[in-house]
């Protein structure tokens, strides 16, 4: 059976990832409301690191196979690359993200990060010549930029916004930059290393740095007074969005590439908007809503170039030995 069919389909894995990530914005916001944002980030990814280490112990493949004499060195190199990726995609991304959550609604995060990330990814691929420019893509990038300007203007100037909300949204923008870069380096990180180990190394490296960042705030937390609901929320964030979702995302990016994986990010704002409005009572101002729609339209146009992406062909025997980045 081809690898892109059934429960192993990379698009199914990416869909589950986006559902988990979409629900994580409002869930993280509720944790930040009760804990310092640095501690909230540590609990989410420290717990995720523990869950992934347990998964490696139970399900992990050997770090290197004896089939190649160069395998041990390749595995070590892959581990270092994954750990460095964690500095960007776990530590930097979540440092900005949780800081932003302490200032702005999660509703904004669910628009800025997943919608701007594919725009930034697409722009980088064009600038570096890895993909060709087209009228539709350039128009989409221009439209996305205009929508982002309107969105941020609305965040700072509407009755629903203010300078604090705008500051939080700008931190979300920095998170989007980090995630775009993390997406682009995904296939290279995966080369020569099992996705479960790559995800574990990245999460552990990021969690250690988040722990160092949170250390000054740990003493301010009244641990014995935290409600059970918060701990249940932390467990969900650690196992679902932090551990399982990152693993599935690595597998998806390795199979379909960063451009197609970025396209799936458009599911996140839909899931997040529903969760933020229903569970947290958050809302947009009119100008922000307009900017969000323009930004989303531009992002879709930039990534798809005005065409529905073709379904990838099933892999055949001659390509079975290639790296994910070569397919």
mmCIF file of C-alpha atoms in Angstrom:
data_model
loop_
_atom_site.group_PDB
_atom_site.id
_atom_site.type_symbol
_atom_site.label_atom_id
_atom_site.label_comp_id
_atom_site.label_asym_id
_atom_site.label_seq_id
_atom_site.Cartn_x
_atom_site.Cartn_y
_atom_site.Cartn_z
ATOM 1 C CA UNK A 1 0.000 0.000 0.000
ATOM 2 C CA UNK A 2 1.390 3.469 -0.818
ATOM 3 C CA UNK A 3 2.464 5.497 2.168
ATOM 4 C CA UNK A 4 0.070 8.346 1.359
ATOM 5 C CA UNK A 5 -3.053 6.220 1.825
ATOM 6 C CA UNK A 6 -5.189 5.485 4.871
ATOM 7 C CA UNK A 7 -4.186 6.448 8.399
ATOM 8 C CA UNK A 8 -0.575 6.980 7.293
ATOM 9 C CA UNK A 9 -1.566 9.706 4.825
ATOM 10 C CA UNK A 10 0.599 12.781 5.490
ATOM 11 C CA UNK A 11 -2.428 15.001 4.931
ATOM 12 C CA UNK A 12 -4.417 13.112 7.561
ATOM 13 C CA UNK A 13 -1.495 13.474 9.970
ATOM 14 C CA UNK A 14 -1.285 17.195 9.204
ATOM 15 C CA UNK A 15 -5.057 17.571 9.668
ATOM 16 C CA UNK A 16 -4.868 16.067 13.157
ATOM 17 C CA UNK A 17 -1.922 18.361 13.846
ATOM 18 C CA UNK A 18 -3.889 21.446 12.864
ATOM 19 C CA UNK A 19 -6.870 20.438 15.011
ATOM 20 C CA UNK A 20 -4.579 20.043 18.015
ATOM 21 C CA UNK A 21 -2.769 23.311 17.343
ATOM 22 C CA UNK A 22 -6.017 25.173 16.696
ATOM 23 C CA UNK A 23 -7.338 24.192 20.101
ATOM 24 C CA UNK A 24 -4.013 24.961 21.795
ATOM 25 C CA UNK A 25 -4.233 28.760 21.478
ATOM 26 C CA UNK A 26 -7.261 29.183 23.725
ATOM 27 C CA UNK A 27 -6.112 26.358 25.993
ATOM 28 C CA UNK A 28 -2.722 28.041 26.464
ATOM 29 C CA UNK A 29 -4.405 31.387 27.098
ATOM 30 C CA UNK A 30 -6.369 29.886 29.982
ATOM 31 C CA UNK A 31 -3.103 28.611 31.518
ATOM 32 C CA UNK A 32 -1.382 31.993 31.071
ATOM 33 C CA UNK A 33 -4.303 33.600 32.903
ATOM 34 C CA UNK A 34 -3.297 31.647 36.030
ATOM 35 C CA UNK A 35 0.493 31.391 35.706
ATOM 36 C CA UNK A 36 3.402 33.565 34.521
ATOM 37 C CA UNK A 37 3.735 33.129 30.765
ATOM 38 C CA UNK A 38 7.277 31.732 31.099
ATOM 39 C CA UNK A 39 6.101 29.044 33.519
ATOM 40 C CA UNK A 40 3.143 28.187 31.286
ATOM 41 C CA UNK A 41 5.506 27.660 28.337
ATOM 42 C CA UNK A 42 7.795 25.486 30.457
ATOM 43 C CA UNK A 43 4.960 23.285 31.702
ATOM 44 C CA UNK A 44 3.650 22.767 28.178
ATOM 45 C CA UNK A 45 6.959 21.834 26.589
ATOM 46 C CA UNK A 46 8.634 20.346 29.630
ATOM 47 C CA UNK A 47 5.706 17.966 29.839
ATOM 48 C CA UNK A 48 5.886 17.433 26.086
ATOM 49 C CA UNK A 49 9.565 16.529 26.349
ATOM 50 C CA UNK A 50 8.812 13.947 29.051
ATOM 51 C CA UNK A 51 6.013 12.442 26.924
ATOM 52 C CA UNK A 52 8.299 12.217 23.887
ATOM 53 C CA UNK A 53 11.150 10.651 25.838
ATOM 54 C CA UNK A 54 8.722 7.995 27.042
ATOM 55 C CA UNK A 55 7.563 7.443 23.454
ATOM 56 C CA UNK A 56 11.169 7.019 22.278
ATOM 57 C CA UNK A 57 11.780 4.452 25.016
ATOM 58 C CA UNK A 58 8.695 2.454 24.003
ATOM 59 C CA UNK A 59 8.351 2.971 20.255
ATOM 60 C CA UNK A 60 11.633 4.500 19.084
ATOM 61 C CA UNK A 61 13.763 2.898 16.410
ATOM 62 C CA UNK A 62 17.486 2.401 17.066
ATOM 63 C CA UNK A 63 19.425 5.657 16.703
ATOM 64 C CA UNK A 64 21.497 4.108 13.927
ATOM 65 C CA UNK A 65 21.272 0.910 11.930
ATOM 66 C CA UNK A 66 24.276 -1.301 11.197
ATOM 67 C CA UNK A 67 23.522 -1.160 7.482
ATOM 68 C CA UNK A 68 25.915 1.724 7.009
ATOM 69 C CA UNK A 69 29.212 2.420 8.687
ATOM 70 C CA UNK A 70 28.434 6.128 8.533
ATOM 71 C CA UNK A 71 25.106 5.715 10.294
ATOM 72 C CA UNK A 72 26.296 6.576 13.835
ATOM 73 C CA UNK A 73 27.898 9.825 12.686
ATOM 74 C CA UNK A 74 24.851 10.617 10.574
ATOM 75 C CA UNK A 75 22.552 9.991 13.530
ATOM 76 C CA UNK A 76 24.634 12.238 15.780
ATOM 77 C CA UNK A 77 24.576 14.967 13.156
ATOM 78 C CA UNK A 78 20.827 14.578 12.805
ATOM 79 C CA UNK A 79 20.391 14.854 16.554
ATOM 80 C CA UNK A 80 22.400 18.085 16.653
ATOM 81 C CA UNK A 81 20.389 19.543 13.782
ATOM 82 C CA UNK A 82 17.136 18.621 15.496
ATOM 83 C CA UNK A 83 18.278 20.161 18.786
ATOM 84 C CA UNK A 84 19.246 23.392 17.024
ATOM 85 C CA UNK A 85 15.872 23.391 15.288
ATOM 86 C CA UNK A 86 14.295 23.174 18.728
ATOM 87 C CA UNK A 87 16.007 26.401 19.734
ATOM 88 C CA UNK A 88 14.140 28.103 16.905
ATOM 89 C CA UNK A 89 10.864 26.178 16.677
ATOM 90 C CA UNK A 90 10.282 25.451 20.381
ATOM 91 C CA UNK A 91 12.202 27.976 22.472
ATOM 92 C CA UNK A 92 12.098 31.146 20.344
ATOM 93 C CA UNK A 93 8.652 30.477 18.877
ATOM 94 C CA UNK A 94 7.028 29.745 22.236
ATOM 95 C CA UNK A 95 8.934 32.412 24.102
ATOM 96 C CA UNK A 96 7.336 35.019 21.854
ATOM 97 C CA UNK A 97 3.999 33.178 21.695
ATOM 98 C CA UNK A 98 3.400 32.839 25.444
ATOM 99 C CA UNK A 99 4.620 36.381 26.033
ATOM 100 C CA UNK A 100 2.113 37.540 23.453
ATOM 101 C CA UNK A 101 -0.640 35.558 25.167
ATOM 102 C CA UNK A 102 -0.039 37.567 28.335
ATOM 103 C CA UNK A 103 -0.847 40.756 26.393
ATOM 104 C CA UNK A 104 -3.309 39.910 23.615
ATOM 105 C CA UNK A 105 -6.236 37.523 23.044
ATOM 106 C CA UNK A 106 -5.571 34.029 21.758
ATOM 107 C CA UNK A 107 -7.965 34.895 18.926
ATOM 108 C CA UNK A 108 -5.282 37.173 17.449
ATOM 109 C CA UNK A 109 -2.604 34.505 17.772
ATOM 110 C CA UNK A 110 -4.755 32.070 15.815
ATOM 111 C CA UNK A 111 -4.850 34.528 12.910
ATOM 112 C CA UNK A 112 -1.370 36.043 12.916
ATOM 113 C CA UNK A 113 0.736 32.914 13.399
ATOM 114 C CA UNK A 114 -0.860 30.251 11.178
ATOM 115 C CA UNK A 115 -1.857 32.703 8.421
ATOM 116 C CA UNK A 116 1.321 34.775 8.229
ATOM 117 C CA UNK A 117 3.615 31.736 8.547
ATOM 118 C CA UNK A 118 2.769 30.342 5.073
ATOM 119 C CA UNK A 119 2.989 33.848 3.591
ATOM 120 C CA UNK A 120 6.494 34.230 5.003
ATOM 121 C CA UNK A 121 7.413 30.709 3.890
ATOM 122 C CA UNK A 122 6.192 31.420 0.362
ATOM 123 C CA UNK A 123 8.038 34.751 0.243
ATOM 124 C CA UNK A 124 11.299 33.082 1.296
ATOM 125 C CA UNK A 125 10.949 30.361 -1.352
ATOM 126 C CA UNK A 126 10.469 33.043 -4.004
ATOM 127 C CA UNK A 127 13.325 35.263 -2.863
ATOM 128 C CA UNK A 128 15.748 32.340 -2.760
ATOM 129 C CA UNK A 129 14.645 31.050 -6.164
ATOM 130 C CA UNK A 130 13.450 27.709 -4.822
ATOM 131 C CA UNK A 131 10.051 28.370 -6.398
ATOM 132 C CA UNK A 132 9.068 30.460 -9.400
ATOM 133 C CA UNK A 133 7.154 33.707 -9.110
ATOM 134 C CA UNK A 134 3.731 34.036 -10.692
ATOM 135 C CA UNK A 135 1.152 36.778 -10.913
ATOM 136 C CA UNK A 136 -1.160 34.962 -8.538
ATOM 137 C CA UNK A 137 1.529 34.377 -5.937
ATOM 138 C CA UNK A 138 2.824 37.947 -6.039
ATOM 139 C CA UNK A 139 -0.721 39.290 -5.799
ATOM 140 C CA UNK A 140 -1.358 37.026 -2.833
ATOM 141 C CA UNK A 141 1.757 38.229 -1.024
ATOM 142 C CA UNK A 142 0.792 41.865 -1.614
ATOM 143 C CA UNK A 143 -2.766 41.190 -0.436
ATOM 144 C CA UNK A 144 -1.502 39.345 2.638
ATOM 145 C CA UNK A 145 0.793 42.231 3.527
ATOM 146 C CA UNK A 146 -2.050 44.722 3.168
ATOM 147 C CA UNK A 147 -4.298 42.564 5.334
ATOM 148 C CA UNK A 148 -1.616 42.297 8.013
ATOM 149 C CA UNK A 149 -1.238 46.095 8.107
ATOM 150 C CA UNK A 150 -5.007 46.540 8.489
ATOM 151 C CA UNK A 151 -5.134 43.828 11.161
ATOM 152 C CA UNK A 152 -2.371 45.373 13.266
ATOM 153 C CA UNK A 153 -3.830 48.846 12.820
ATOM 154 C CA UNK A 154 -7.156 47.533 14.063
ATOM 155 C CA UNK A 155 -5.482 45.846 17.030
ATOM 156 C CA UNK A 156 -4.001 49.125 18.200
ATOM 157 C CA UNK A 157 -6.732 51.559 17.317
ATOM 158 C CA UNK A 158 -10.122 49.921 17.728
ATOM 159 C CA UNK A 159 -12.340 49.794 20.783
ATOM 160 C CA UNK A 160 -11.398 46.112 21.056
ATOM 161 C CA UNK A 161 -7.687 46.868 20.869
ATOM 162 C CA UNK A 162 -5.078 49.136 22.391
ATOM 163 C CA UNK A 163 -1.331 49.378 22.726
ATOM 164 C CA UNK A 164 -1.173 46.279 24.912
ATOM 165 C CA UNK A 165 -3.062 44.180 22.378
ATOM 166 C CA UNK A 166 -0.918 45.558 19.552
ATOM 167 C CA UNK A 167 2.260 44.672 21.476
ATOM 168 C CA UNK A 168 0.994 41.125 21.916
ATOM 169 C CA UNK A 169 0.155 40.865 18.222
ATOM 170 C CA UNK A 170 3.659 42.013 17.281
ATOM 171 C CA UNK A 171 5.046 39.247 19.476
ATOM 172 C CA UNK A 172 2.794 36.833 17.591
ATOM 173 C CA UNK A 173 4.369 38.180 14.399
ATOM 174 C CA UNK A 174 7.814 37.237 15.703
ATOM 175 C CA UNK A 175 6.436 33.774 16.483
ATOM 176 C CA UNK A 176 5.240 33.500 12.882
ATOM 177 C CA UNK A 177 8.733 34.360 11.627
ATOM 178 C CA UNK A 178 10.219 31.632 13.829
ATOM 179 C CA UNK A 179 7.676 29.066 12.675
ATOM 180 C CA UNK A 180 8.196 29.860 8.983
ATOM 181 C CA UNK A 181 11.924 29.271 9.437
ATOM 182 C CA UNK A 182 11.228 26.071 11.397
ATOM 183 C CA UNK A 183 9.026 24.795 8.571
ATOM 184 C CA UNK A 184 11.664 25.525 5.940
ATOM 185 C CA UNK A 185 14.394 23.605 7.746
ATOM 186 C CA UNK A 186 12.120 20.652 8.547
ATOM 187 C CA UNK A 187 13.136 18.383 5.627
ATOM 188 C CA UNK A 188 16.833 18.955 6.341
ATOM 189 C CA UNK A 189 16.341 18.146 10.022
ATOM 190 C CA UNK A 190 14.566 14.915 9.070
ATOM 191 C CA UNK A 191 17.360 13.729 6.770
ATOM 192 C CA UNK A 192 19.045 10.691 8.316
ATOM 193 C CA UNK A 193 17.059 10.632 11.562
ATOM 194 C CA UNK A 194 13.813 9.065 12.696
ATOM 195 C CA UNK A 195 11.034 11.721 13.002
ATOM 196 C CA UNK A 196 10.225 10.642 16.570
ATOM 197 C CA UNK A 197 13.810 11.208 17.664
ATOM 198 C CA UNK A 198 14.016 14.477 15.720
ATOM 199 C CA UNK A 199 10.887 15.742 17.452
ATOM 200 C CA UNK A 200 12.173 14.609 20.852
ATOM 201 C CA UNK A 201 15.576 16.249 20.459
ATOM 202 C CA UNK A 202 13.995 19.499 19.270
ATOM 203 C CA UNK A 203 11.435 19.574 22.086
ATOM 204 C CA UNK A 204 13.961 18.692 24.798
ATOM 205 C CA UNK A 205 16.409 21.367 23.627
ATOM 206 C CA UNK A 206 13.662 23.975 23.551
ATOM 207 C CA UNK A 207 12.272 22.884 26.926
ATOM 208 C CA UNK A 208 15.680 23.245 28.614
ATOM 209 C CA UNK A 209 15.967 26.826 27.382
ATOM 210 C CA UNK A 210 12.368 27.570 28.358
ATOM 211 C CA UNK A 211 13.224 26.235 31.816
ATOM 212 C CA UNK A 212 16.132 28.654 32.103
ATOM 213 C CA UNK A 213 13.829 31.497 31.028
ATOM 214 C CA UNK A 214 11.156 30.489 33.564
ATOM 215 C CA UNK A 215 13.517 29.943 36.508
ATOM 216 C CA UNK A 216 13.115 33.453 38.022
ATOM 217 C CA UNK A 217 9.300 33.117 37.969
ATOM 218 C CA UNK A 218 8.971 29.632 39.446
ATOM 219 C CA UNK A 219 9.149 30.925 43.013
ATOM 220 C CA UNK A 220 6.172 33.223 42.443
ATOM 221 C CA UNK A 221 3.792 30.343 41.749
ATOM 222 C CA UNK A 222 1.609 29.045 44.599
ATOM 223 C CA UNK A 223 1.741 25.440 43.428
ATOM 224 C CA UNK A 224 -0.499 23.996 46.142
ATOM 225 C CA UNK A 225 -3.312 26.371 45.199
ATOM 226 C CA UNK A 226 -3.488 25.552 41.482
ATOM 227 C CA UNK A 227 -6.850 24.024 40.477
ATOM 228 C CA UNK A 228 -7.155 20.527 39.045
ATOM 229 C CA UNK A 229 -8.609 21.930 35.828
ATOM 230 C CA UNK A 230 -5.390 23.798 35.131
ATOM 231 C CA UNK A 231 -3.336 20.617 35.513
ATOM 232 C CA UNK A 232 -5.664 18.751 33.155
ATOM 233 C CA UNK A 233 -5.193 21.559 30.671
ATOM 234 C CA UNK A 234 -1.404 21.365 31.034
ATOM 235 C CA UNK A 235 -1.473 17.598 30.456
ATOM 236 C CA UNK A 236 -3.506 18.087 27.290
ATOM 237 C CA UNK A 237 -1.121 20.777 26.014
ATOM 238 C CA UNK A 238 1.956 18.692 26.798
ATOM 239 C CA UNK A 239 0.758 15.439 25.226
ATOM 240 C CA UNK A 240 -1.425 16.742 22.377
ATOM 241 C CA UNK A 241 -0.247 20.038 20.839
ATOM 242 C CA UNK A 242 3.337 19.848 22.155
ATOM 243 C CA UNK A 243 4.262 16.170 21.688
ATOM 244 C CA UNK A 244 1.878 14.377 19.337
ATOM 245 C CA UNK A 245 1.233 17.350 17.050
ATOM 246 C CA UNK A 246 4.922 18.193 16.610
ATOM 247 C CA UNK A 247 5.709 14.576 15.775
ATOM 248 C CA UNK A 248 2.912 14.414 13.192
ATOM 249 C CA UNK A 249 4.020 17.756 11.757
ATOM 250 C CA UNK A 250 7.581 16.507 11.252
ATOM 251 C CA UNK A 251 6.253 13.420 9.483
ATOM 252 C CA UNK A 252 3.947 15.510 7.310
ATOM 253 C CA UNK A 253 6.637 18.018 6.332
ATOM 254 C CA UNK A 254 9.028 15.195 5.503
ATOM 255 C CA UNK A 255 6.453 13.611 3.183
ATOM 256 C CA UNK A 256 4.899 16.583 1.370
ATOM 257 C CA UNK A 257 7.432 19.405 1.793
ATOM 258 C CA UNK A 258 7.225 22.785 3.564
ATOM 259 C CA UNK A 259 4.984 24.545 1.016
ATOM 260 C CA UNK A 260 2.178 21.969 1.177
ATOM 261 C CA UNK A 261 2.515 21.651 4.944
ATOM 262 C CA UNK A 262 2.159 25.418 5.259
ATOM 263 C CA UNK A 263 -1.059 25.261 3.251
ATOM 264 C CA UNK A 264 -2.594 23.039 5.923
ATOM 265 C CA UNK A 265 -2.016 25.812 8.476
ATOM 266 C CA UNK A 266 -5.153 27.545 7.174
ATOM 267 C CA UNK A 267 -7.229 25.093 9.196
ATOM 268 C CA UNK A 268 -5.818 26.477 12.436
ATOM 269 C CA UNK A 269 -7.496 29.918 12.457
ATOM 270 C CA UNK A 270 -10.898 28.320 11.888
ATOM 271 C CA UNK A 271 -10.496 25.916 14.804
ATOM 272 C CA UNK A 272 -8.984 28.603 17.012
ATOM 273 C CA UNK A 273 -11.681 31.191 16.245
ATOM 274 C CA UNK A 274 -14.397 28.764 17.309
ATOM 275 C CA UNK A 275 -12.556 27.778 20.508
ATOM 276 C CA UNK A 276 -11.629 31.357 21.474
ATOM 277 C CA UNK A 277 -15.136 32.722 20.971
ATOM 278 C CA UNK A 278 -16.970 29.799 22.556
ATOM 279 C CA UNK A 279 -14.712 29.053 25.541
ATOM 280 C CA UNK A 280 -13.085 32.442 26.254
ATOM 281 C CA UNK A 281 -15.628 34.926 24.909
ATOM 282 C CA UNK A 282 -13.004 36.750 22.815
ATOM 283 C CA UNK A 283 -13.911 38.869 19.804
ATOM 284 C CA UNK A 284 -12.540 41.006 16.976
ATOM 285 C CA UNK A 285 -13.189 44.639 16.221
ATOM 286 C CA UNK A 286 -14.599 45.376 12.767
ATOM 287 C CA UNK A 287 -11.285 46.615 11.357
ATOM 288 C CA UNK A 288 -9.408 43.628 12.702
ATOM 289 C CA UNK A 289 -11.982 41.255 11.228
ATOM 290 C CA UNK A 290 -11.594 42.929 7.830
ATOM 291 C CA UNK A 291 -7.811 42.709 8.054
ATOM 292 C CA UNK A 292 -8.026 39.046 9.033
ATOM 293 C CA UNK A 293 -10.185 38.233 5.989
ATOM 294 C CA UNK A 294 -7.859 40.115 3.618
ATOM 295 C CA UNK A 295 -4.806 38.482 5.181
ATOM 296 C CA UNK A 296 -6.318 35.013 4.934
ATOM 297 C CA UNK A 297 -7.344 35.576 1.299
ATOM 298 C CA UNK A 298 -3.872 36.798 0.391
ATOM 299 C CA UNK A 299 -2.212 33.906 2.173
ATOM 300 C CA UNK A 300 -4.333 31.321 0.369
ATOM 301 C CA UNK A 301 -3.634 33.004 -2.971
ATOM 302 C CA UNK A 302 0.107 33.241 -2.271
ATOM 303 C CA UNK A 303 0.445 29.594 -1.331
ATOM 304 C CA UNK A 304 -1.873 28.076 -3.948
ATOM 305 C CA UNK A 305 -1.062 30.569 -6.770
ATOM 306 C CA UNK A 306 -4.766 30.611 -7.500
ATOM 307 C CA UNK A 307 -4.898 26.884 -8.215
ATOM 308 C CA UNK A 308 -6.071 23.906 -6.212
ATOM 309 C CA UNK A 309 -2.927 21.935 -5.274
ATOM 310 C CA UNK A 310 -2.616 18.620 -7.078
ATOM 311 C CA UNK A 311 -2.720 15.510 -4.947
ATOM 312 C CA UNK A 312 0.778 14.003 -4.713
ATOM 313 C CA UNK A 313 1.310 10.818 -6.675
ATOM 314 C CA UNK A 314 1.824 7.582 -4.808
ATOM 315 C CA UNK A 315 5.424 6.617 -4.316
ATOM 316 C CA UNK A 316 6.816 3.895 -6.490
ATOM 317 C CA UNK A 317 9.620 1.463 -5.888
ATOM 318 C CA UNK A 318 12.364 3.546 -7.614
ATOM 319 C CA UNK A 319 11.765 6.480 -5.259
ATOM 320 C CA UNK A 320 11.450 4.467 -2.074
ATOM 321 C CA UNK A 321 15.076 5.005 -1.160
ATOM 322 C CA UNK A 322 15.067 8.774 -1.484
ATOM 323 C CA UNK A 323 15.089 11.192 1.420
ATOM 324 C CA UNK A 324 11.796 12.961 2.243
ATOM 325 C CA UNK A 325 13.234 16.226 0.963
ATOM 326 C CA UNK A 326 13.899 14.668 -2.438
ATOM 327 C CA UNK A 327 10.309 13.518 -3.035
#
